[in-house]
Amino acid sequence: MEITYNQAKKLLGEYGQEHVLKYYDELEDADKKALLEQILQTDFSVVESCKHVGETAEKGKITPLKAMELDEIEAEKEKYRQIGLKTIREGRVAAVLLAGGMGTRLGSDDPKGMYNIGITKDIYIFERIVGNLLEAVKQADTWIHLFVMTSDKNHDATVKFLTEHSFFGYRGDYVHFFKQEMAPASDYKGKIYMESKSQMSTSPNGNGGWYISMKNTGMLDIVKKEGIEWLNVFAVDNVLQRIADPVFVGAVVDKKCVVGSKVVKKNAPDEKVGVMCLEDGRPSIVEYYELTDELMNAKDEKGDPAYQFGVILNYLFQEDALHKMAEKKLPLHVVEKKIPYMDGQGRKIKPEQPNGYKFENLVLDMIHEMDSCLPFEVVRNKEFAPIKNKTGIDSVESARALLRENGVEL
Ligand code: UTP
């Protein structure tokens, strides 16, 4: 399908974005075509959501969701491990690495996975991730399909890097790259930024886009063909997490839940992590900023905080359950970010401070679409070392300390 200049102008007019065509007449033919194509592909309605910034979505009735805690897991560990190993050996589990993010807080121009956290030797984030997955491969003695989500912004660099490093020992034919979709990025008034005269600024549409993107890029055909039933979705930046962890897989299968979520005990009642709960009787996650004092201080029957298990972005989804929800629209989150843009004089600006909004779907909203969820506790210091920043909380520094604590030489 194509769009003419007049059609593009009309479409932009409906959303108050006519400025996107400001430089059209100056452009070469190829750039004119590219801009019209980008306009055709863009969902401008997402930008409308910045009119509702600051309004918190109405939540349903929040009640506690019991987690499977460490002592309970320990008591049945062998049983779960055997169930998990069997499920993996039957080829029913795949891993999905969410690596489409921009990693703006870390501030590197390369994909986050290329970041070298080593001190005396090279240790790349991707290397740690692959190493962690290889542990499950070794235990199960079978290869596990690894789907890697990238975006337009980092796809080529990611593929090149992993290929050049021979996938850090992973079997290349078990690695499948796919790109997520992009969304326009705007200033605080909702005007889409221009990255150049022929291109709107865009950013990846959030980590909740992974399943639709797997569908749109043909990855679900592989899932179907290979008989994969469970997808372990995880973030690129937690360098300690276990992936396709047999005990976790076994527990979720045994409890007949359609999703499992690895959780850690919060280190303070007001820690900035989303916590597992039930919302109107369905599994859900309350974000830290939605957690009222009442919820923060609520106790369960043992006298422990009722909402104390934080999510770490490591979920095991039953594919069939996702299939059913694929057509549903997830809520859109408006996120304040630093957005590179072209100024009025045609100069390319890379802002030091946030200057506008990105529009994202989040994987955590998928949980509420699931009928049942098993929050599965893991030891925080052994499985949670996220790298968001260079220093401070959730940083290269804090992750290095945790890696050392776990006997990893840096
Ligand atoms: P974050 O929420 O930390 O976002 O992503 P980010 O873009 O990586 O980093 P900042 O906020 O700009 O500093 C959590 C996980 O979700 C993935 C990231 O790659 C990371 O694994 N993600 C995020 C995507 O795959 N796509 C997205 O659009 C956003």
Coordinates of N, CA, C and O in Angstrom, one line a residue, residues 260-393:
G260 N 4.1 -18.1 35.0 CA 4.9 -18.1 36.3 C 5.7 -16.8 36.2 O 6.1 -16.3 35.2
S261 N 5.9 -16.2 37.4 CA 6.6 -15.0 37.5 C 7.7 -15.1 38.6 O 7.3 -15.4 39.7
K262 N 8.9 -14.9 38.2 CA 10.0 -14.9 39.2 C 9.8 -13.7 40.1 O 9.7 -12.6 39.5
V263 N 9.9 -13.8 41.4 CA 9.7 -12.6 42.2 C 10.8 -12.7 43.3 O 11.3 -13.7 43.7
V264 N 11.1 -11.5 43.8 CA 12.0 -11.4 45.0 C 11.3 -10.6 46.1 O 10.4 -9.8 45.8
K265 N 11.8 -10.9 47.3 CA 11.2 -10.2 48.5 C 11.7 -8.7 48.4 O 12.9 -8.5 48.1
K266 N 10.8 -7.8 48.5 CA 11.3 -6.4 48.4 C 12.2 -6.0 49.6 O 12.1 -6.6 50.6
N267 N 13.2 -5.2 49.3 CA 14.1 -4.9 50.4 C 13.7 -3.7 51.2 O 14.3 -3.4 52.3
A268 N 12.6 -3.1 50.9 CA 12.0 -2.0 51.7 C 10.5 -1.9 51.2 O 10.3 -2.1 50.1
P269 N 9.6 -1.5 52.1 CA 8.2 -1.5 51.7 C 8.0 -0.5 50.6 O 7.1 -0.8 49.8
D270 N 8.8 0.5 50.5 CA 8.6 1.5 49.4 C 9.6 1.3 48.2 O 9.8 2.2 47.4
E271 N 10.2 0.1 48.1 CA 11.1 -0.1 47.0 C 10.4 0.0 45.7 O 9.2 -0.3 45.5
K272 N 11.1 0.6 44.7 CA 10.5 0.9 43.4 C 10.4 -0.3 42.5 O 11.0 -0.3 41.4
V273 N 9.6 -1.3 42.9 CA 9.4 -2.4 42.0 C 7.9 -2.7 42.0 O 7.2 -2.4 43.0
G274 N 7.4 -3.3 40.9 CA 6.0 -3.7 40.9 C 5.8 -4.9 41.7 O 6.7 -5.8 41.7
V275 N 4.6 -5.0 42.4 CA 4.4 -6.2 43.2 C 3.2 -7.0 42.7 O 2.3 -6.5 42.2
M276 N 3.3 -8.4 42.9 CA 2.2 -9.3 42.4 C 1.0 -9.1 43.4 O 1.2 -9.0 44.6
C277 N -0.1 -9.2 42.7 CA -1.4 -9.2 43.5 C -2.5 -9.8 42.7 O -2.2 -10.3 41.6
L278 N -3.7 -9.8 43.2 CA -4.9 -10.1 42.4 C -5.6 -8.8 42.2 O -5.7 -8.0 43.2
E279 N -6.1 -8.5 41.1 CA -6.9 -7.4 40.8 C -8.3 -7.9 40.3 O -8.4 -8.5 39.3
D280 N -9.3 -7.6 41.1 CA -10.7 -8.1 40.8 C -10.6 -9.6 40.6 O -11.2 -10.2 39.6
G281 N -9.7 -10.3 41.4 CA -9.6 -11.7 41.3 C -8.7 -12.3 40.3 O -8.5 -13.5 40.2
R282 N -8.1 -11.5 39.4 CA -7.2 -11.9 38.4 C -5.8 -11.5 38.7 O -5.6 -10.5 39.3
P283 N -4.8 -12.3 38.3 CA -3.4 -11.9 38.6 C -3.1 -10.6 38.0 O -3.6 -10.2 36.9
S284 N -2.3 -9.8 38.7 CA -2.0 -8.5 38.3 C -0.7 -8.0 39.0 O -0.2 -8.6 39.9
I285 N -0.2 -6.8 38.6 CA 0.9 -6.2 39.2 C 0.6 -4.8 39.5 O 0.1 -4.0 38.7
V286 N 0.8 -4.4 40.8 CA 0.6 -3.0 41.2 C 2.0 -2.4 41.1 O 3.0 -2.8 41.7
E287 N 2.1 -1.3 40.3 CA 3.3 -0.6 40.2 C 3.6 0.2 41.5 O 2.7 0.5 42.3
Y288 N 4.9 0.4 41.8 CA 5.2 1.0 43.1 C 4.5 2.4 43.4 O 4.1 2.7 44.5
Y289 N 4.3 3.1 42.3 CA 3.6 4.4 42.5 C 2.1 4.3 42.7 O 1.4 5.2 43.0
E290 N 1.6 3.1 42.5 CA 0.2 2.8 42.7 C -0.1 2.2 44.1 O -1.2 2.0 44.5
L291 N 1.0 1.9 44.8 CA 0.9 1.2 46.0 C 0.5 2.2 47.2 O 1.4 3.0 47.6
T292 N -0.7 2.1 47.6 CA -1.1 3.0 48.7 C -0.5 2.6 50.0 O 0.0 1.5 50.2
D293 N -0.6 3.5 51.0 CA 0.0 3.2 52.3 C -0.7 2.0 52.9 O -0.1 1.1 53.5
E294 N -2.0 1.9 52.6 CA -2.8 0.8 53.1 C -2.3 -0.5 52.6 O -2.1 -1.5 53.4
L295 N -2.0 -0.6 51.3 CA -1.5 -1.8 50.7 C -0.1 -2.1 51.2 O 0.3 -3.2 51.5
M296 N 0.7 -1.0 51.3 CA 2.1 -1.2 51.8 C 2.2 -1.8 53.2 O 3.0 -2.6 53.5
N297 N 1.2 -1.4 54.0 CA 1.2 -1.9 55.4 C 0.3 -3.1 55.7 O 0.3 -3.7 56.8
A298 N -0.4 -3.6 54.6 CA -1.3 -4.8 54.8 C -0.4 -6.0 55.2 O 0.7 -6.2 54.7
K299 N -1.0 -6.9 56.0 CA -0.3 -8.1 56.4 C -1.1 -9.3 56.0 O -2.3 -9.3 55.9
D300 N -0.3 -10.4 55.7 CA -1.0 -11.7 55.4 C -1.3 -12.5 56.7 O -1.0 -12.0 57.8
E301 N -1.8 -13.7 56.6 CA -2.1 -14.5 57.8 C -0.9 -14.8 58.7 O -1.0 -15.0 59.9
K302 N 0.3 -14.8 58.1 CA 1.5 -15.1 58.8 C 2.1 -13.8 59.5 O 3.1 -13.8 60.2
G303 N 1.4 -12.7 59.2 CA 1.9 -11.4 59.7 C 3.0 -10.8 58.9 O 3.6 -9.8 59.2
D304 N 3.3 -11.4 57.7 CA 4.2 -10.8 56.8 C 3.5 -9.8 55.9 O 2.3 -9.9 55.7
P305 N 4.3 -8.9 55.3 CA 3.6 -7.9 54.4 C 2.9 -8.7 53.3 O 3.4 -9.6 52.7
A306 N 1.6 -8.3 53.0 CA 0.8 -9.0 52.0 C 1.2 -8.7 50.6 O 0.9 -9.5 49.7
Y307 N 1.9 -7.6 50.4 CA 2.4 -7.3 49.0 C 3.9 -7.1 49.0 O 4.3 -6.0 48.9
Q308 N 4.6 -8.2 49.2 CA 6.0 -8.0 49.4 C 6.9 -8.6 48.3 O 8.1 -8.6 48.3
F309 N 6.2 -9.2 47.3 CA 7.0 -9.9 46.2 C 7.0 -9.1 44.9 O 6.0 -8.9 44.2
G310 N 8.2 -8.6 44.7 CA 8.5 -7.7 43.5 C 8.8 -8.5 42.3 O 9.5 -9.6 42.4
V311 N 8.3 -8.1 41.1 CA 8.6 -8.8 39.9 C 10.0 -8.4 39.3 O 10.5 -7.3 39.5
I312 N 10.7 -9.3 38.6 CA 12.0 -9.0 38.1 C 12.1 -9.2 36.6 O 13.2 -9.4 36.1
L313 N 10.9 -9.2 36.0 CA 10.9 -9.3 34.5 C 11.5 -10.6 34.0 O 12.4 -10.7 33.2
N314 N 11.0 -11.7 34.6 CA 11.3 -13.1 34.2 C 10.1 -13.9 34.3 O 9.7 -14.2 35.4
Y315 N 9.4 -14.1 33.2 CA 8.1 -14.8 33.2 C 8.1 -16.0 32.3 O 8.8 -16.0 31.3
L316 N 7.3 -17.0 32.7 CA 7.2 -18.2 31.9 C 5.7 -18.2 31.5 O 4.8 -18.5 32.3
F317 N 5.5 -17.9 30.2 CA 4.1 -17.9 29.7 C 3.7 -19.2 28.9 O 4.6 -19.6 28.1
Q318 N 2.5 -19.7 29.1 CA 2.1 -20.7 28.3 C 1.6 -20.1 27.0 O 0.7 -19.2 27.0
E319 N 2.1 -20.6 25.9 CA 1.9 -19.9 24.6 C 0.4 -19.9 24.2 O -0.1 -18.9 23.7
D320 N -0.3 -20.9 24.6 CA -1.7 -21.0 24.2 C -2.5 -19.9 24.9 O -3.4 -19.3 24.2
A321 N -2.1 -19.5 26.1 CA -2.9 -18.5 26.8 C -2.6 -17.1 26.1 O -3.4 -16.2 26.1
L322 N -1.4 -16.9 25.6 CA -1.0 -15.7 24.9 C -1.8 -15.6 23.6 O -2.2 -14.5 23.2
H323 N -1.9 -16.7 23.0 CA -2.6 -16.8 21.7 C -4.0 -16.2 21.8 O -4.4 -15.4 21.0
K324 N -4.6 -16.5 22.9 CA -6.0 -16.1 23.2 C -6.1 -14.6 23.4 O -7.1 -13.9 23.1
M325 N -5.0 -14.0 24.0 CA -5.1 -12.6 24.3 C -4.5 -11.7 23.2 O -4.5 -10.4 23.3
A326 N -3.9 -12.3 22.2 CA -3.1 -11.5 21.2 C -3.8 -10.4 20.6 O -3.2 -9.3 20.3
E327 N -5.1 -10.5 20.4 CA -5.8 -9.4 19.7 C -6.2 -8.3 20.6 O -6.7 -7.2 20.2
K328 N -6.1 -8.5 22.0 CA -6.5 -7.4 22.9 C -5.5 -6.3 22.9 O -4.3 -6.5 22.8
K329 N -6.0 -5.1 23.1 CA -5.0 -3.9 23.2 C -4.6 -3.8 24.6 O -5.4 -3.7 25.5
L330 N -3.3 -3.7 24.8 CA -2.7 -3.5 26.1 C -2.7 -2.0 26.4 O -2.7 -1.2 25.5
P331 N -2.8 -1.6 27.7 CA -2.7 -0.2 28.0 C -1.4 0.4 27.5 O -0.4 -0.2 27.4
L332 N -1.5 1.7 27.2 CA -0.3 2.4 26.7 C 0.3 3.2 27.8 O -0.5 3.9 28.5
H333 N 1.6 3.1 28.0 CA 2.2 3.9 29.1 C 3.0 5.0 28.4 O 3.7 4.8 27.4
V334 N 2.8 6.2 29.0 CA 3.5 7.4 28.5 C 4.8 7.6 29.3 O 4.7 7.8 30.6
V335 N 6.0 7.5 28.7 CA 7.2 7.4 29.5 C 8.1 8.6 29.1 O 8.3 8.9 28.0
E336 N 8.5 9.4 30.2 CA 9.3 10.5 29.9 C 10.8 10.1 29.6 O 11.4 9.3 30.4
K337 N 11.3 10.5 28.5 CA 12.7 10.1 28.1 C 13.4 11.2 27.4 O 12.9 12.2 27.0
K338 N 14.7 10.9 27.1 CA 15.6 11.7 26.3 C 15.4 11.3 24.9 O 15.7 10.2 24.5
I339 N 14.9 12.2 24.0 CA 14.6 11.9 22.7 C 15.5 12.7 21.7 O 15.4 13.9 21.6
P340 N 16.4 12.0 21.0 CA 17.2 12.8 20.0 C 16.3 13.4 18.9 O 15.3 12.8 18.5
Y341 N 16.6 14.6 18.5 CA 15.8 15.3 17.5 C 16.6 16.3 16.7 O 17.7 16.6 17.0
M342 N 15.9 16.8 15.7 CA 16.5 17.9 14.9 C 15.9 19.2 15.3 O 14.6 19.3 15.3
D343 N 16.7 20.2 15.5 CA 16.1 21.5 15.9 C 15.7 22.3 14.7 O 15.9 21.9 13.6
G344 N 15.2 23.5 15.0 CA 14.7 24.4 13.9 C 15.7 24.8 12.9 O 15.4 25.1 11.7
Q345 N 17.0 24.7 13.3 CA 18.1 25.0 12.4 C 18.7 23.8 11.7 O 19.7 23.9 11.0
G346 N 18.0 22.7 11.8 CA 18.5 21.5 11.2 C 19.6 20.7 11.9 O 20.2 19.8 11.4
R347 N 19.9 21.2 13.2 CA 21.0 20.5 13.9 C 20.4 19.3 14.7 O 19.3 19.4 15.2
K348 N 21.3 18.3 14.7 CA 20.9 17.1 15.4 C 21.2 17.2 16.9 O 22.4 17.5 17.3
I349 N 20.2 17.1 17.8 CA 20.4 17.3 19.2 C 20.2 16.0 20.0 O 19.3 15.3 19.7
K350 N 21.2 15.7 20.9 CA 21.1 14.6 21.7 C 20.9 15.1 23.1 O 21.9 15.5 23.8
P351 N 19.7 15.2 23.6 CA 19.5 15.9 24.9 C 20.1 15.2 26.1 O 20.2 14.0 26.1
E352 N 20.5 16.0 27.1 CA 21.1 15.5 28.3 C 20.0 15.2 29.3 O 20.2 14.4 30.2
Q353 N 18.9 15.8 29.2 CA 17.8 15.7 30.1 C 16.6 15.2 29.3 O 16.5 15.4 28.1
P354 N 15.6 14.5 30.0 CA 14.4 14.1 29.3 C 13.7 15.3 28.6 O 13.7 16.4 29.2
N355 N 13.2 15.1 27.4 CA 12.6 16.2 26.7 C 11.3 15.9 26.1 O 10.8 16.6 25.2
G356 N 10.8 14.7 26.4 CA 9.5 14.4 25.8 C 9.0 13.0 26.2 O 9.5 12.4 27.2
Y357 N 8.1 12.4 25.4 CA 7.5 11.2 25.7 C 7.7 10.1 24.7 O 7.7 10.3 23.5
K358 N 7.8 8.9 25.2 CA 7.8 7.6 24.4 C 6.5 6.9 24.8 O 6.0 7.1 25.9
F359 N 6.0 6.1 23.9 CA 4.7 5.4 24.2 C 5.0 3.9 24.2 O 5.4 3.4 23.2
E360 N 4.7 3.3 25.3 CA 5.1 1.9 25.4 C 4.0 1.0 25.9 O 3.2 1.3 26.8
N361 N 4.0 -0.3 25.4 CA 3.2 -1.3 26.1 C 4.2 -2.1 27.0 O 5.3 -2.2 26.6
L362 N 3.7 -2.6 28.1 CA 4.6 -3.3 29.0 C 4.1 -4.7 29.3 O 3.0 -5.0 29.4
V363 N 5.1 -5.5 29.4 CA 4.9 -7.0 29.6 C 4.1 -7.2 30.8 O 3.3 -8.1 30.9
L364 N 4.3 -6.4 31.8 CA 3.5 -6.6 33.1 C 2.0 -6.5 32.9 O 1.3 -7.2 33.7
D365 N 1.6 -5.8 31.9 CA 0.1 -5.7 31.7 C -0.4 -7.0 31.1 O -1.7 -7.2 31.1
M366 N 0.5 -7.8 30.6 CA 0.0 -9.1 30.0 C -0.5 -10.0 31.1 O -1.3 -10.9 30.9
I367 N 0.1 -9.8 32.3 CA -0.2 -10.7 33.4 C -1.7 -10.7 33.8 O -2.3 -11.7 34.0
H368 N -2.3 -9.5 33.7 CA -3.7 -9.3 34.0 C -4.6 -10.0 33.1 O -5.8 -10.3 33.3
E369 N -4.1 -10.3 31.9 CA -4.9 -11.0 30.9 C -4.9 -12.6 31.1 O -5.5 -13.3 30.4
M370 N -4.0 -13.0 32.0 CA -3.9 -14.4 32.2 C -4.8 -14.9 33.3 O -5.1 -14.2 34.3
D371 N -5.3 -16.2 33.2 CA -6.3 -16.7 34.2 C -5.6 -17.1 35.5 O -6.3 -17.1 36.6
S372 N -4.4 -17.5 35.5 CA -3.7 -17.9 36.7 C -2.2 -17.6 36.6 O -1.6 -17.6 35.6
C373 N -1.6 -17.3 37.8 CA -0.2 -17.0 37.8 C 0.5 -17.5 39.1 O -0.1 -17.4 40.2
L374 N 1.6 -18.1 38.9 CA 2.4 -18.5 40.1 C 3.6 -17.6 40.3 O 4.6 -17.6 39.6
P375 N 3.5 -16.7 41.4 CA 4.7 -16.0 41.7 C 5.7 -16.9 42.4 O 5.3 -17.6 43.3
F376 N 6.9 -17.0 41.9 CA 7.9 -18.0 42.3 C 9.1 -17.3 42.9 O 9.8 -16.6 42.2
E377 N 9.3 -17.4 44.2 CA 10.3 -16.6 44.9 C 11.7 -17.1 44.6 O 12.0 -18.3 44.5
V378 N 12.6 -16.2 44.3 CA 14.0 -16.6 44.1 C 14.9 -15.7 45.1 O 14.4 -14.7 45.6
V379 N 16.1 -16.2 45.4 CA 16.9 -15.5 46.3 C 17.5 -14.2 45.6 O 18.1 -14.3 44.6
R380 N 17.2 -13.1 46.2 CA 17.5 -11.9 45.6 C 19.0 -11.7 45.2 O 19.3 -11.4 44.0
N381 N 19.8 -12.0 46.1 CA 21.3 -11.8 45.8 C 21.9 -12.8 44.9 O 23.0 -12.7 44.5
K382 N 21.1 -13.9 44.6 CA 21.6 -14.9 43.7 C 21.0 -14.7 42.3 O 21.5 -15.3 41.3
E383 N 19.9 -14.0 42.2 CA 19.2 -14.0 40.9 C 18.8 -12.6 40.4 O 18.1 -12.5 39.4
F384 N 19.2 -11.6 41.1 CA 18.7 -10.3 40.6 C 19.8 -9.2 40.7 O 20.1 -8.7 41.7
A385 N 20.3 -9.0 39.5 CA 21.4 -8.0 39.4 C 21.1 -7.2 38.1 O 21.8 -7.3 37.1
P386 N 20.1 -6.3 38.2 CA 19.8 -5.5 37.0 C 20.7 -4.4 36.7 O 21.2 -3.8 37.7
I387 N 21.0 -4.1 35.5 CA 21.9 -3.0 35.1 C 21.1 -2.0 34.4 O 20.7 -2.2 33.2
K388 N 20.7 -0.9 35.1 CA 20.0 0.2 34.5 C 20.9 1.4 34.3 O 20.7 2.1 33.3
N389 N 21.7 1.6 35.3 CA 22.5 2.9 35.3 C 24.0 2.5 35.4 O 24.3 1.3 35.6
K390 N 24.8 3.5 35.3 CA 26.3 3.3 35.4 C 26.7 3.1 36.9 O 27.5 2.2 37.2
T391 N 26.2 3.9 37.7 CA 26.5 3.8 39.1 C 25.2 3.9 40.0 O 24.2 4.2 39.5
G392 N 25.4 3.6 41.3 CA 24.2 3.7 42.2 C 23.4 2.4 42.2 O 23.8 1.3 42.0
I393 N 22.1 2.7 42.4 CA 21.1 1.6 42.4 C 21.0 0.9 41.1 O 20.9 1.6 40.0

